[in-house]
């Protein structure tokens, strides 16, 4: 797992020093989308308003889990060639978890570069690919919190403790006690910041926004200008067809008159 994390760091550091225009556009669109339609259990904001490549992520502990009531902060950093390389996530809040390193770095397969690494035990389809986005990452993170990967842990002690609790069917409470203690401490920090942490499923689940009926629409002539399409005024009408038929009949009469004139003798 350490090898995978090193690969991620290497990939991020080797990215171009100048952000690509596609990366800026992708992050701008994703950030806007997450503001308009947030992911349940998360809040995202920019560390600095003028930098799209560093985000602060707040994770609310899901109700009816060990993390209920928790408010865990993380820092998400994007490479300049995003989405072709994955971002990295580091927890700023102390988190005792099999897949979180001591320094807070999150180890999750979706954030590992798509390289051949047999030692990791990860399938290529489990690793990063450019079709992934921040939304899928956040959903994977919340899933990993509740269902750790203990096969190649970042925190071996936490992994052993978690397996003891799981295999004892809850009789060994050392692991859940640590998590709940951290969640309570994080909740206290949230209160200091004026953050209300959702404690019930009803509060946790995001209610869909009602669509505004007065949303601006494109000018009807927009596509005509762009694609130089014919408008209805340019298209032939039935009246035009009738006029054309009358003109053709008149032409035929003139031709007949000419022919008959040629046949007369003087």
mmCIF file of C-alpha atoms in Angstrom:
data_model
loop_
_atom_site.group_PDB
_atom_site.id
_atom_site.type_symbol
_atom_site.label_atom_id
_atom_site.label_comp_id
_atom_site.label_asym_id
_atom_site.label_seq_id
_atom_site.Cartn_x
_atom_site.Cartn_y
_atom_site.Cartn_z
ATOM 1 C CA UNK A 1 0.000 0.000 0.000
ATOM 2 C CA UNK A 2 2.941 2.291 0.680
ATOM 3 C CA UNK A 3 4.159 1.677 -2.845
ATOM 4 C CA UNK A 4 0.784 2.750 -4.239
ATOM 5 C CA UNK A 5 0.762 5.934 -2.206
ATOM 6 C CA UNK A 6 4.260 6.756 -3.389
ATOM 7 C CA UNK A 7 3.093 6.264 -6.957
ATOM 8 C CA UNK A 8 0.246 8.697 -6.370
ATOM 9 C CA UNK A 9 2.561 11.321 -4.900
ATOM 10 C CA UNK A 10 5.011 10.856 -7.733
ATOM 11 C CA UNK A 11 2.270 11.254 -10.307
ATOM 12 C CA UNK A 12 0.973 14.435 -8.693
ATOM 13 C CA UNK A 13 4.424 15.981 -8.362
ATOM 14 C CA UNK A 14 5.347 15.126 -11.933
ATOM 15 C CA UNK A 15 2.329 16.919 -13.354
ATOM 16 C CA UNK A 16 2.889 19.989 -15.446
ATOM 17 C CA UNK A 17 3.679 23.111 -13.438
ATOM 18 C CA UNK A 18 1.107 24.982 -15.485
ATOM 19 C CA UNK A 19 -2.512 23.829 -15.133
ATOM 20 C CA UNK A 20 -4.081 22.638 -18.342
ATOM 21 C CA UNK A 21 -7.164 24.449 -19.585
ATOM 22 C CA UNK A 22 -9.072 21.144 -19.557
ATOM 23 C CA UNK A 23 -8.230 20.670 -15.861
ATOM 24 C CA UNK A 24 -9.424 24.173 -14.975
ATOM 25 C CA UNK A 25 -12.645 23.671 -16.902
ATOM 26 C CA UNK A 26 -13.285 20.220 -15.415
ATOM 27 C CA UNK A 27 -12.767 21.412 -11.840
ATOM 28 C CA UNK A 28 -14.851 24.548 -12.361
ATOM 29 C CA UNK A 29 -17.759 22.482 -13.667
ATOM 30 C CA UNK A 30 -17.461 19.897 -10.890
ATOM 31 C CA UNK A 31 -17.239 22.523 -8.165
ATOM 32 C CA UNK A 32 -20.307 24.306 -9.491
ATOM 33 C CA UNK A 33 -22.194 21.013 -9.710
ATOM 34 C CA UNK A 34 -21.351 20.125 -6.096
ATOM 35 C CA UNK A 35 -22.531 23.532 -4.899
ATOM 36 C CA UNK A 36 -25.835 23.129 -6.730
ATOM 37 C CA UNK A 37 -26.304 19.418 -5.954
ATOM 38 C CA UNK A 38 -24.148 18.453 -2.935
ATOM 39 C CA UNK A 39 -23.209 14.893 -2.048
ATOM 40 C CA UNK A 40 -24.964 13.662 1.084
ATOM 41 C CA UNK A 41 -22.658 13.889 4.084
ATOM 42 C CA UNK A 42 -20.165 16.279 2.492
ATOM 43 C CA UNK A 43 -19.434 19.950 2.092
ATOM 44 C CA UNK A 44 -16.748 21.281 -0.201
ATOM 45 C CA UNK A 45 -15.188 24.701 -0.545
ATOM 46 C CA UNK A 46 -12.024 26.146 -2.028
ATOM 47 C CA UNK A 47 -9.057 26.658 0.278
ATOM 48 C CA UNK A 48 -8.438 29.898 -1.632
ATOM 49 C CA UNK A 49 -11.013 31.440 -3.934
ATOM 50 C CA UNK A 50 -8.434 31.945 -6.672
ATOM 51 C CA UNK A 51 -7.204 28.323 -6.688
ATOM 52 C CA UNK A 52 -9.404 25.557 -8.076
ATOM 53 C CA UNK A 53 -6.782 22.879 -7.379
ATOM 54 C CA UNK A 54 -7.056 22.784 -3.575
ATOM 55 C CA UNK A 55 -10.349 22.011 -1.854
ATOM 56 C CA UNK A 56 -11.371 21.701 1.771
ATOM 57 C CA UNK A 57 -13.760 18.821 2.317
ATOM 58 C CA UNK A 58 -15.953 18.382 5.384
ATOM 59 C CA UNK A 59 -17.288 14.885 6.038
ATOM 60 C CA UNK A 60 -20.275 14.355 8.301
ATOM 61 C CA UNK A 61 -20.352 10.988 10.045
ATOM 62 C CA UNK A 62 -23.364 9.019 8.748
ATOM 63 C CA UNK A 63 -26.145 8.357 11.304
ATOM 64 C CA UNK A 64 -26.386 4.831 12.734
ATOM 65 C CA UNK A 65 -22.647 4.257 12.212
ATOM 66 C CA UNK A 66 -19.609 4.513 14.474
ATOM 67 C CA UNK A 67 -18.930 7.932 12.945
ATOM 68 C CA UNK A 68 -22.349 9.421 13.760
ATOM 69 C CA UNK A 69 -22.060 13.045 14.837
ATOM 70 C CA UNK A 70 -18.507 13.380 13.578
ATOM 71 C CA UNK A 71 -17.242 16.327 11.551
ATOM 72 C CA UNK A 72 -14.041 15.335 9.783
ATOM 73 C CA UNK A 73 -12.075 17.804 7.700
ATOM 74 C CA UNK A 74 -9.871 16.799 4.790
ATOM 75 C CA UNK A 75 -7.748 18.517 2.174
ATOM 76 C CA UNK A 76 -8.135 17.476 -1.466
ATOM 77 C CA UNK A 77 -5.380 18.439 -3.879
ATOM 78 C CA UNK A 78 -5.708 18.054 -7.646
ATOM 79 C CA UNK A 79 -2.857 17.576 -10.141
ATOM 80 C CA UNK A 80 -2.553 20.031 -13.019
ATOM 81 C CA UNK A 81 -3.414 17.327 -15.547
ATOM 82 C CA UNK A 82 -6.660 16.331 -13.804
ATOM 83 C CA UNK A 83 -8.706 14.261 -14.635
ATOM 84 C CA UNK A 84 -5.967 12.178 -16.273
ATOM 85 C CA UNK A 85 -4.242 11.835 -12.893
ATOM 86 C CA UNK A 86 -6.036 11.374 -9.557
ATOM 87 C CA UNK A 87 -6.203 13.885 -6.712
ATOM 88 C CA UNK A 88 -4.928 13.157 -3.213
ATOM 89 C CA UNK A 89 -6.832 13.379 0.076
ATOM 90 C CA UNK A 90 -5.362 14.074 3.506
ATOM 91 C CA UNK A 91 -7.460 14.201 6.664
ATOM 92 C CA UNK A 92 -6.883 17.279 8.800
ATOM 93 C CA UNK A 93 -8.973 15.800 11.608
ATOM 94 C CA UNK A 94 -7.500 12.850 13.508
ATOM 95 C CA UNK A 95 -9.046 9.645 12.145
ATOM 96 C CA UNK A 96 -8.303 6.159 13.469
ATOM 97 C CA UNK A 97 -8.938 3.946 10.474
ATOM 98 C CA UNK A 98 -7.237 0.992 8.732
ATOM 99 C CA UNK A 99 -6.919 2.967 5.485
ATOM 100 C CA UNK A 100 -5.683 6.286 6.875
ATOM 101 C CA UNK A 101 -1.975 6.846 7.475
ATOM 102 C CA UNK A 102 -0.649 8.449 10.634
ATOM 103 C CA UNK A 103 -0.170 11.759 8.784
ATOM 104 C CA UNK A 104 -3.791 11.706 7.580
ATOM 105 C CA UNK A 105 -3.196 10.546 3.992
ATOM 106 C CA UNK A 106 -6.078 8.450 2.728
ATOM 107 C CA UNK A 107 -5.200 5.203 0.979
ATOM 108 C CA UNK A 108 -7.996 4.140 -1.351
ATOM 109 C CA UNK A 109 -7.745 2.308 -4.656
ATOM 110 C CA UNK A 110 -9.811 4.850 -6.610
ATOM 111 C CA UNK A 111 -7.059 7.434 -5.989
ATOM 112 C CA UNK A 112 -4.223 5.203 -7.171
ATOM 113 C CA UNK A 113 -2.832 5.736 -10.690
ATOM 114 C CA UNK A 114 -3.750 3.034 -13.227
ATOM 115 C CA UNK A 115 -0.322 1.393 -13.196
ATOM 116 C CA UNK A 116 0.574 -2.285 -13.037
ATOM 117 C CA UNK A 117 1.261 -2.955 -9.342
ATOM 118 C CA UNK A 118 0.788 -6.671 -8.496
ATOM 119 C CA UNK A 119 1.941 -6.111 -4.903
ATOM 120 C CA UNK A 120 -1.053 -3.898 -4.160
ATOM 121 C CA UNK A 121 -3.589 -6.648 -4.790
ATOM 122 C CA UNK A 122 -5.794 -4.129 -6.615
ATOM 123 C CA UNK A 123 -7.447 -4.764 -9.941
ATOM 124 C CA UNK A 124 -6.891 -2.153 -12.684
ATOM 125 C CA UNK A 125 -10.641 -1.470 -12.769
ATOM 126 C CA UNK A 126 -10.499 -0.459 -9.086
ATOM 127 C CA UNK A 127 -7.935 2.251 -9.745
ATOM 128 C CA UNK A 128 -8.277 5.759 -11.090
ATOM 129 C CA UNK A 129 -9.462 6.493 -14.590
ATOM 130 C CA UNK A 130 -10.455 9.821 -16.201
ATOM 131 C CA UNK A 131 -14.166 8.988 -16.032
ATOM 132 C CA UNK A 132 -14.055 9.300 -12.233
ATOM 133 C CA UNK A 133 -14.848 12.619 -10.586
ATOM 134 C CA UNK A 134 -15.073 14.269 -7.181
ATOM 135 C CA UNK A 135 -18.587 12.984 -6.632
ATOM 136 C CA UNK A 136 -17.572 9.338 -7.128
ATOM 137 C CA UNK A 137 -14.505 9.893 -4.935
ATOM 138 C CA UNK A 138 -16.560 11.257 -2.037
ATOM 139 C CA UNK A 139 -19.038 8.401 -2.255
ATOM 140 C CA UNK A 140 -16.135 5.936 -2.209
ATOM 141 C CA UNK A 141 -14.657 7.647 0.859
ATOM 142 C CA UNK A 142 -17.857 7.401 2.885
ATOM 143 C CA UNK A 143 -18.168 3.749 1.879
ATOM 144 C CA UNK A 144 -14.575 3.050 2.929
ATOM 145 C CA UNK A 145 -15.079 4.642 6.338
ATOM 146 C CA UNK A 146 -17.796 2.133 7.148
ATOM 147 C CA UNK A 147 -16.219 -0.835 5.359
ATOM 148 C CA UNK A 148 -12.415 -0.638 5.624
ATOM 149 C CA UNK A 149 -10.065 -2.562 3.367
ATOM 150 C CA UNK A 150 -8.055 -4.703 5.792
ATOM 151 C CA UNK A 151 -6.127 -6.700 3.189
ATOM 152 C CA UNK A 152 -3.441 -4.040 2.666
ATOM 153 C CA UNK A 153 -3.946 -1.483 5.449
ATOM 154 C CA UNK A 154 -2.252 1.876 5.845
ATOM 155 C CA UNK A 155 -2.650 1.637 9.632
ATOM 156 C CA UNK A 156 -1.872 -1.942 10.670
ATOM 157 C CA UNK A 157 -2.804 -1.431 14.335
ATOM 158 C CA UNK A 158 -6.193 0.006 13.410
ATOM 159 C CA UNK A 159 -6.737 -2.873 10.978
ATOM 160 C CA UNK A 160 -5.984 -5.514 13.642
ATOM 161 C CA UNK A 161 -8.238 -3.732 16.115
ATOM 162 C CA UNK A 162 -11.060 -3.460 13.561
ATOM 163 C CA UNK A 163 -10.859 -7.176 12.708
ATOM 164 C CA UNK A 164 -10.960 -8.089 16.398
ATOM 165 C CA UNK A 165 -14.122 -6.034 16.839
ATOM 166 C CA UNK A 166 -15.714 -7.448 13.679
ATOM 167 C CA UNK A 167 -14.828 -11.064 14.382
ATOM 168 C CA UNK A 168 -15.992 -10.823 17.996
ATOM 169 C CA UNK A 169 -19.359 -9.564 16.720
ATOM 170 C CA UNK A 170 -19.049 -6.418 18.797
ATOM 171 C CA UNK A 171 -17.793 -7.937 22.056
ATOM 172 C CA UNK A 172 -14.366 -6.325 21.702
ATOM 173 C CA UNK A 173 -15.177 -2.611 21.931
ATOM 174 C CA UNK A 174 -11.713 -1.073 21.707
ATOM 175 C CA UNK A 175 -12.068 -0.039 18.051
ATOM 176 C CA UNK A 176 -15.588 1.489 18.238
ATOM 177 C CA UNK A 177 -14.728 3.281 21.471
ATOM 178 C CA UNK A 178 -11.820 5.090 19.800
ATOM 179 C CA UNK A 179 -13.945 6.039 16.780
ATOM 180 C CA UNK A 180 -16.811 7.367 18.903
ATOM 181 C CA UNK A 181 -14.382 9.354 21.038
ATOM 182 C CA UNK A 182 -12.919 10.962 17.903
ATOM 183 C CA UNK A 183 -16.409 11.650 16.545
ATOM 184 C CA UNK A 184 -17.407 13.419 19.771
ATOM 185 C CA UNK A 185 -14.239 15.533 19.712
ATOM 186 C CA UNK A 186 -14.857 16.435 16.065
ATOM 187 C CA UNK A 187 -18.466 17.331 16.878
ATOM 188 C CA UNK A 188 -17.259 19.725 19.569
ATOM 189 C CA UNK A 189 -15.011 21.424 17.004
ATOM 190 C CA UNK A 190 -17.968 21.735 14.637
ATOM 191 C CA UNK A 191 -19.986 23.512 17.326
ATOM 192 C CA UNK A 192 -17.153 25.997 17.833
ATOM 193 C CA UNK A 193 -17.343 26.792 14.114
ATOM 194 C CA UNK A 194 -21.118 27.099 14.213
ATOM 195 C CA UNK A 195 -21.581 23.948 12.122
ATOM 196 C CA UNK A 196 -24.695 21.879 12.780
ATOM 197 C CA UNK A 197 -23.873 18.210 12.242
ATOM 198 C CA UNK A 198 -26.815 16.092 11.014
ATOM 199 C CA UNK A 199 -27.671 13.398 13.552
ATOM 200 C CA UNK A 200 -30.653 11.739 11.860
ATOM 201 C CA UNK A 201 -31.107 10.193 8.433
ATOM 202 C CA UNK A 202 -33.741 12.802 7.636
ATOM 203 C CA UNK A 203 -31.280 15.627 8.300
ATOM 204 C CA UNK A 204 -28.407 13.770 6.664
ATOM 205 C CA UNK A 205 -30.208 13.119 3.396
ATOM 206 C CA UNK A 206 -30.208 16.106 1.072
ATOM 207 C CA UNK A 207 -33.606 17.157 -0.167
ATOM 208 C CA UNK A 208 -33.657 17.804 -3.914
ATOM 209 C CA UNK A 209 -33.962 21.437 -4.905
ATOM 210 C CA UNK A 210 -37.076 22.585 -6.705
ATOM 211 C CA UNK A 211 -36.350 23.655 -10.238
ATOM 212 C CA UNK A 212 -36.980 27.309 -10.948
ATOM 213 C CA UNK A 213 -39.596 27.944 -13.613
ATOM 214 C CA UNK A 214 -38.119 31.281 -14.600
ATOM 215 C CA UNK A 215 -34.731 29.939 -15.632
ATOM 216 C CA UNK A 216 -33.200 31.944 -18.493
ATOM 217 C CA UNK A 217 -33.522 30.369 -21.912
ATOM 218 C CA UNK A 218 -31.455 30.767 -25.035
ATOM 219 C CA UNK A 219 -32.511 33.297 -27.624
ATOM 220 C CA UNK A 220 -34.495 31.531 -30.328
ATOM 221 C CA UNK A 221 -32.129 32.933 -32.957
ATOM 222 C CA UNK A 222 -29.023 31.601 -31.186
ATOM 223 C CA UNK A 223 -28.749 28.347 -33.090
ATOM 224 C CA UNK A 224 -29.639 30.104 -36.360
ATOM 225 C CA UNK A 225 -26.689 32.440 -35.892
ATOM 226 C CA UNK A 226 -24.286 29.662 -34.906
ATOM 227 C CA UNK A 227 -25.237 27.047 -37.449
ATOM 228 C CA UNK A 228 -26.657 29.384 -40.155
ATOM 229 C CA UNK A 229 -29.885 27.407 -40.166
ATOM 230 C CA UNK A 230 -32.834 28.373 -42.355
ATOM 231 C CA UNK A 231 -35.675 30.060 -40.538
ATOM 232 C CA UNK A 232 -39.344 29.527 -41.286
ATOM 233 C CA UNK A 233 -39.327 32.740 -43.339
ATOM 234 C CA UNK A 234 -36.642 31.224 -45.546
ATOM 235 C CA UNK A 235 -38.464 27.956 -46.105
ATOM 236 C CA UNK A 236 -40.909 27.578 -49.065
ATOM 237 C CA UNK A 237 -44.622 27.782 -48.244
ATOM 238 C CA UNK A 238 -47.731 26.396 -49.941
ATOM 239 C CA UNK A 239 -48.482 29.874 -51.350
ATOM 240 C CA UNK A 240 -45.016 29.973 -52.861
ATOM 241 C CA UNK A 241 -45.666 26.589 -54.481
ATOM 242 C CA UNK A 242 -48.969 27.841 -55.946
ATOM 243 C CA UNK A 243 -47.255 30.963 -57.338
ATOM 244 C CA UNK A 244 -44.562 28.785 -58.881
ATOM 245 C CA UNK A 245 -47.232 26.554 -60.463
ATOM 246 C CA UNK A 246 -49.038 29.593 -61.926
ATOM 247 C CA UNK A 247 -45.772 30.911 -63.366
ATOM 248 C CA UNK A 248 -45.074 27.502 -64.916
ATOM 249 C CA UNK A 249 -48.590 27.447 -66.469
ATOM 250 C CA UNK A 250 -48.056 30.914 -67.948
ATOM 251 C CA UNK A 251 -44.724 29.815 -69.387
ATOM 252 C CA UNK A 252 -46.396 26.762 -70.930
ATOM 253 C CA UNK A 253 -49.119 28.970 -72.502
ATOM 254 C CA UNK A 254 -46.467 31.253 -73.971
ATOM 255 C CA UNK A 255 -44.600 28.269 -75.403
ATOM 256 C CA UNK A 256 -47.801 26.906 -76.963
ATOM 257 C CA UNK A 257 -48.570 30.290 -78.481
ATOM 258 C CA UNK A 258 -45.104 30.460 -79.979
ATOM 259 C CA UNK A 259 -45.448 26.972 -81.437
ATOM 260 C CA UNK A 260 -48.830 27.743 -82.986
ATOM 261 C CA UNK A 261 -47.457 30.980 -84.454
ATOM 262 C CA UNK A 262 -44.624 29.096 -86.114
ATOM 263 C CA UNK A 263 -47.122 26.736 -87.775
ATOM 264 C CA UNK A 264 -49.093 29.497 -89.571
ATOM 265 C CA UNK A 265 -48.347 30.378 -93.223
ATOM 266 C CA UNK A 266 -48.586 33.805 -94.816
#
